[in-house]
Short mmCIF file of C-alpha atoms in Angstrom, two decimals:
data_model
loop_
_atom_site.label_atom_id
_atom_site.label_comp_id
_atom_site.label_asym_id
_atom_site.label_seq_id
_atom_site.Cartn_x
_atom_site.Cartn_y
_atom_site.Cartn_z
CA MET A 265 245.41 25.74 243.27
CA SER A 266 241.93 25.35 244.79
CA LEU A 267 240.12 27.71 242.38
CA PRO A 268 239.89 25.61 239.18
CA LEU A 269 237.93 22.78 240.84
CA PRO A 270 234.79 24.86 241.55
CA HIS A 271 234.95 26.37 238.06
CA ARG A 272 235.07 22.89 236.53
CA ALA A 273 232.25 21.59 238.79
CA ARG A 274 229.79 24.34 237.87
CA PRO A 275 229.53 23.47 234.16
CA LEU A 276 229.14 19.79 235.09
CA ALA A 277 226.24 20.53 237.49
CA SER A 278 224.53 22.78 234.96
CA HIS A 279 225.02 20.12 232.29
CA ARG A 280 223.26 17.57 234.50
CA ALA A 281 220.46 19.99 235.42
CA ARG A 282 219.51 20.70 231.82
CA PRO A 283 218.48 17.12 230.90
CA LEU A 284 216.60 16.84 234.20
CA ALA A 285 214.65 20.03 233.48
CA SER A 286 213.93 18.91 229.93
CA ARG A 287 212.64 15.55 231.17
CA ARG A 288 210.34 17.30 233.66
CA ALA A 289 209.05 19.59 230.94
CA ALA A 290 208.41 16.59 228.67
CA ARG A 291 206.52 14.80 231.45
CA ARG A 292 204.38 17.85 232.11
CA LEU A 293 203.66 18.21 228.41
CA ALA A 294 202.67 14.54 228.18
CA ALA A 295 200.44 14.87 231.26
CA ASP A 296 198.77 18.00 229.85
CA ALA A 297 198.19 16.24 226.53
CA GLY A 298 196.64 13.24 228.29
CA LEU A 299 194.36 15.47 230.36
CA LEU A 300 193.34 17.34 227.21
CA VAL A 301 192.38 14.07 225.50
CA VAL A 302 190.32 13.02 228.52
CA ALA A 303 188.64 16.44 228.64
CA LEU A 304 187.73 16.20 224.95
CA ALA A 305 186.23 12.75 225.55
CA PHE A 306 183.83 14.35 228.03
CA VAL A 307 183.26 17.65 226.24
CA LEU A 308 182.38 16.27 222.80
CA PRO A 309 179.25 14.33 223.90
CA LEU A 310 178.06 17.33 225.90
CA ALA A 311 178.69 19.62 222.96
CA TRP A 312 176.70 17.28 220.70
CA VAL A 313 173.75 17.33 223.11
CA VAL A 314 173.64 21.12 223.35
CA LEU A 315 174.20 21.79 219.63
CA SER A 316 171.83 19.07 218.42
CA ALA A 317 169.04 20.32 220.69
CA LEU A 318 169.17 23.66 218.83
CA ASP A 319 169.92 22.34 215.33
CA PRO A 320 166.90 21.88 213.03
CA HIS A 321 168.85 19.24 211.07
CA ALA A 322 170.55 17.41 213.93
CA GLY A 323 172.55 14.29 213.22
CA LEU A 324 175.31 12.20 214.73
CA ARG A 325 178.06 14.65 213.83
CA VAL A 326 179.24 17.36 216.22
CA LYS A 327 178.87 20.50 214.15
CA ALA A 328 177.68 24.05 214.34
CA PRO A 329 173.88 24.27 213.95
CA ASP A 330 172.52 25.19 210.52
CA GLY A 331 170.21 27.52 212.41
CA LEU A 332 168.77 27.97 215.87
CA THR A 333 165.40 26.45 216.68
CA LEU A 334 163.37 25.45 219.73
CA GLU A 335 161.13 23.05 217.84
CA HIS A 336 162.74 20.03 219.48
CA PHE A 337 161.87 21.34 222.95
CA ASP A 338 158.34 22.18 221.82
CA ALA A 339 157.93 18.60 220.57
CA ILE A 340 159.00 16.92 223.82
CA LEU A 341 157.52 19.24 226.44
CA THR A 342 154.29 17.30 226.80
CA ASP A 343 152.79 15.29 229.64
CA GLU A 344 153.14 11.97 227.86
CA ILE A 345 156.72 12.39 226.65
CA THR A 346 158.45 14.36 229.40
CA PHE A 347 156.48 15.57 232.40
CA THR A 348 154.90 12.28 233.50
CA PRO A 349 158.12 10.24 233.13
CA LEU A 350 160.08 12.93 235.00
CA LEU A 351 157.52 12.93 237.80
CA ASN A 352 157.76 9.13 237.99
CA SER A 353 161.55 9.39 238.17
CA LEU A 354 161.40 11.97 240.95
CA VAL A 355 158.99 9.82 242.96
CA LEU A 356 161.00 6.62 242.49
CA CYS A 357 164.50 8.05 242.93
CA GLY A 358 163.56 10.58 245.60
CA GLY A 359 161.74 8.03 247.73
CA ALA A 360 164.46 5.42 247.30
CA THR A 361 167.19 7.96 248.10
CA ALA A 362 165.46 9.06 251.31
CA LEU A 363 165.00 5.43 252.35
CA THR A 364 168.63 4.65 251.52
CA VAL A 365 170.04 7.56 253.53
CA VAL A 366 167.91 6.79 256.60
CA CYS A 367 168.72 3.06 256.58
CA ALA A 368 172.41 3.71 255.89
CA ALA A 369 172.66 6.10 258.85
CA LEU A 370 170.95 3.63 261.20
CA ALA A 371 173.15 0.76 259.99
CA ALA A 372 176.43 2.74 260.00
CA TYR A 373 176.00 4.09 263.53
CA PRO A 374 176.56 0.83 265.45
CA LEU A 375 179.35 -0.13 263.05
CA SER A 376 181.11 3.15 263.80
CA ARG A 377 180.47 3.44 267.54
CA PHE A 378 180.61 -0.14 268.85
CA ARG A 379 183.50 -2.59 268.53
CA SER A 380 182.69 -6.21 267.78
CA ARG A 381 184.32 -9.20 266.15
CA LEU A 382 181.52 -9.21 263.61
CA ASN A 383 182.16 -5.65 262.38
CA ARG A 384 184.92 -6.52 259.93
CA PRO A 385 183.17 -9.61 258.43
CA PHE A 386 179.99 -7.58 258.10
CA LEU A 387 181.79 -4.72 256.35
CA LEU A 388 183.54 -7.16 254.02
CA THR A 389 180.18 -8.73 253.22
CA ILE A 390 178.80 -5.28 252.42
CA LEU A 391 181.80 -4.58 250.19
CA PHE A 392 181.23 -7.89 248.40
CA ALA A 393 177.56 -7.02 247.89
CA THR A 394 178.54 -3.83 246.04
CA SER A 395 180.40 -5.90 243.43
CA LEU A 396 177.45 -8.12 242.53
CA PRO A 397 176.16 -7.37 239.01
CA ILE A 398 172.55 -6.35 239.15
CA THR A 399 171.72 -8.42 236.07
CA ALA A 400 172.72 -11.59 237.94
CA ILE A 401 170.09 -11.11 240.64
CA MET A 402 167.21 -9.68 238.60
CA VAL A 403 165.74 -13.07 237.69
CA PRO A 404 165.23 -14.25 241.30
CA VAL A 405 164.15 -10.74 242.30
CA TYR A 406 161.56 -10.68 239.54
CA ALA A 407 160.22 -14.08 240.64
CA LEU A 408 160.08 -12.92 244.26
CA PHE A 409 158.28 -9.71 243.37
CA VAL A 410 155.68 -11.67 241.41
CA GLN A 411 155.02 -13.90 244.43
CA VAL A 412 154.70 -11.02 246.91
CA ASP A 413 152.64 -8.93 244.46
CA LEU A 414 155.17 -6.08 244.17
CA ILE A 415 155.67 -6.28 240.43
CA ASP A 416 154.54 -3.19 238.50
CA THR A 417 154.31 -1.09 241.67
CA ARG A 418 156.15 2.07 242.67
CA GLN A 419 156.80 0.84 246.20
CA GLY A 420 158.38 -2.38 244.96
CA THR A 421 160.74 -0.49 242.66
CA ILE A 422 161.61 1.95 245.46
CA PHE A 423 162.44 -0.93 247.81
CA PHE A 424 164.70 -2.59 245.27
CA PHE A 425 166.40 0.69 244.35
CA ALA A 426 167.15 1.31 248.03
CA ALA A 427 168.34 -2.26 248.61
CA SER A 428 170.70 -2.13 245.63
CA GLN A 429 172.31 1.15 246.76
CA LEU A 430 172.31 0.42 250.49
CA PRO A 431 175.60 -1.58 250.75
CA PHE A 432 177.80 1.15 249.32
CA ALA A 433 175.81 3.84 251.15
CA ILE A 434 176.47 2.08 254.47
CA TRP A 435 180.17 1.86 253.68
CA LEU A 436 180.37 5.56 252.84
CA MET A 437 178.26 6.65 255.80
CA LYS A 438 180.35 4.63 258.24
CA ASN A 439 183.60 6.18 257.03
CA PHE A 440 182.18 9.70 257.41
CA MET A 441 180.70 8.87 260.81
CA ASP A 442 184.09 7.76 262.11
CA GLY A 443 185.24 11.38 261.84
CA VAL A 444 182.74 12.63 264.44
CA PRO A 445 184.25 12.52 267.97
CA LYS A 446 182.45 10.21 270.35
CA GLU A 447 183.04 12.66 273.21
CA LEU A 448 180.28 14.87 271.84
CA GLU A 449 177.77 12.07 272.19
CA GLU A 450 178.98 11.19 275.66
CA ALA A 451 178.35 14.78 276.72
CA ALA A 452 174.83 14.55 275.29
CA TRP A 453 174.23 11.25 277.09
CA THR A 454 175.28 12.90 280.33
CA ASP A 455 172.58 15.52 279.75
CA GLY A 456 170.00 12.77 279.33
CA ALA A 457 169.87 12.39 275.55
CA SER A 458 169.12 8.96 274.11
CA THR A 459 171.21 7.20 271.48
CA LEU A 460 168.76 8.09 268.72
CA GLN A 461 168.67 11.73 269.83
CA SER A 462 172.47 11.97 269.80
CA LEU A 463 172.52 10.46 266.31
CA VAL A 464 169.90 12.84 264.92
CA ARG A 465 170.90 16.03 266.74
CA ILE A 466 174.69 15.69 266.97
CA VAL A 467 176.24 13.11 264.64
CA LEU A 468 174.25 13.69 261.45
CA PRO A 469 174.41 17.53 261.55
CA LEU A 470 178.18 17.39 262.07
CA MET A 471 178.66 14.99 259.15
CA GLY A 472 176.56 17.04 256.75
CA PRO A 473 179.05 16.68 253.86
CA GLY A 474 178.98 12.91 254.26
CA VAL A 475 175.18 12.82 254.17
CA ALA A 476 175.28 15.06 251.09
CA VAL A 477 177.74 12.75 249.33
CA VAL A 478 175.62 9.67 250.05
CA THR A 479 172.48 11.50 248.91
CA VAL A 480 173.95 12.70 245.63
CA PHE A 481 175.64 9.38 244.85
CA SER A 482 172.51 7.34 245.54
CA PHE A 483 170.21 9.68 243.62
CA VAL A 484 172.48 9.86 240.56
CA MET A 485 172.92 6.07 240.41
CA MET A 486 169.17 5.54 240.60
CA TRP A 487 168.32 8.39 238.20
CA GLY A 488 170.28 6.85 235.35
CA ASN A 489 169.24 3.25 236.00
CA PHE A 490 167.42 1.76 233.01
CA PHE A 491 167.41 -1.96 233.71
CA VAL A 492 165.63 -2.09 237.10
CA PRO A 493 162.48 -0.09 236.24
CA PHE A 494 162.39 -1.71 232.80
CA MET A 495 162.15 -5.13 234.46
CA LEU A 496 159.96 -4.33 237.48
CA LEU A 497 157.49 -1.89 235.91
CA LEU A 498 155.05 -2.92 233.19
CA SER A 499 152.54 -0.06 232.91
CA PRO A 500 153.56 2.79 230.58
CA ASP A 501 152.10 5.32 233.04
CA LEU A 502 154.64 4.24 235.69
CA MET A 503 157.76 4.30 233.51
CA PRO A 504 160.46 6.78 234.57
CA ALA A 505 162.38 9.01 232.19
CA SER A 506 165.36 6.63 232.13
CA VAL A 507 163.13 4.09 230.34
CA SER A 508 160.98 6.45 228.27
CA ILE A 509 164.09 7.91 226.62
CA ASN A 510 164.22 4.66 224.67
CA ASP A 511 161.13 5.78 222.75
CA PHE A 512 163.23 8.22 220.72
CA PHE A 513 164.97 5.28 219.05
CA GLY A 514 162.52 4.28 216.34
CA ASN A 515 162.32 1.25 214.10
CA ARG A 516 164.83 0.47 211.34
CA GLY A 517 167.50 2.65 212.89
CA MET A 518 165.51 5.87 212.69
CA VAL A 519 166.39 8.18 215.60
CA ALA A 520 164.99 11.63 216.35
CA TYR A 521 168.37 13.10 217.26
CA GLY A 522 167.15 16.63 217.91
CA GLN A 523 164.34 15.54 220.21
CA LEU A 524 166.66 13.04 221.90
CA ALA A 525 169.18 15.80 222.64
CA ALA A 526 166.49 18.15 223.92
CA PHE A 527 165.06 15.43 226.16
CA SER A 528 168.56 14.66 227.47
CA ILE A 529 169.00 18.27 228.56
CA VAL A 530 165.66 18.30 230.36
CA TYR A 531 166.38 14.86 231.83
CA SER A 532 169.72 16.03 233.27
CA THR A 533 168.29 19.17 234.88
CA PRO A 534 167.11 17.61 238.22
CA VAL A 535 170.50 16.03 238.87
CA ILE A 536 172.31 19.30 238.12
CA LEU A 537 169.94 21.24 240.39
CA LEU A 538 170.43 18.73 243.20
CA TYR A 539 174.19 19.09 242.99
CA VAL A 540 173.98 22.89 242.89
CA LEU A 541 171.72 22.97 245.95
CA ILE A 542 174.11 20.97 248.12
CA ALA A 543 177.41 21.98 246.51
CA ARG A 544 178.25 24.12 249.53
CA ARG A 545 177.91 21.17 251.86
CA LEU A 546 180.05 19.07 249.56
CA GLY A 547 182.78 21.71 249.51
CA GLY A 548 182.81 22.29 253.25
CA GLY A 549 184.42 20.19 255.91
CA PHE A 550 182.98 18.79 259.08
CA ALA A 551 181.78 21.47 261.47
CA LEU A 552 183.89 20.28 264.37
CA GLY A 553 185.93 23.40 264.99
CA GLY A 554 185.70 24.31 268.68
CA ALA A 555 183.28 21.51 269.44
CA VAL A 556 185.71 19.53 271.56
CA LYS A 557 187.46 21.40 274.34
CA GLY A 558 190.75 20.10 275.65
#
């Protein structure tokens, strides 16, 4: 009398499992389709840049090249078009990135190590500063730079680059610094190290991935910034590559697409090299294993 019940329950359970499995498969298919659409949105512009740089008859369409040519690279690889603007970009963005990382580390250290009632309001103020649109503050900044004679100077642009990236860099650096145990610094203080020595020799080496993240993020944001150097720099000899790329857009809608694509590849090379150089630090965790003994 007890045997029929299990036999009747098994088809019912399998009947319920089939719609559940089909729904999961449909969700996975929809997710894969969505990811494919997003991937195509990123791949198509990159494909256009690479193909157009080698196409002698480059246009707006993504298509196979009519032939392979390096004439576009030969046309842009000159001091006036590429090398001088790239050097200006490296000086501006490299100097501003170094200044940002140093100031962010010095500002994040007391926020991470010392408790105060002002820590939270200060961090919220920093978070609010990251949401300010840069176009809203450029007019007073331009007027201030004119008064202090920093307009059309590399150092003035570097200072503003660093100031604009510093709020978010401090926020990131503080979060990474919280992961370094304070006991390591206390041991160094016992041996006679100063606060600055413990920061430089203990905290920063242990949070190498965090420093790498802040460095890459700051450099990339500055490297692609068009508006700030366009407003603060006036001399053509000081213009970075992010501004000089506008020269490929001619009058009456005429655009040198092949040269623009070739310049885009050369322009992206320093950022790619920077990421490749520190990719290992980005992929690794904090080197804290065995540092703290119980």
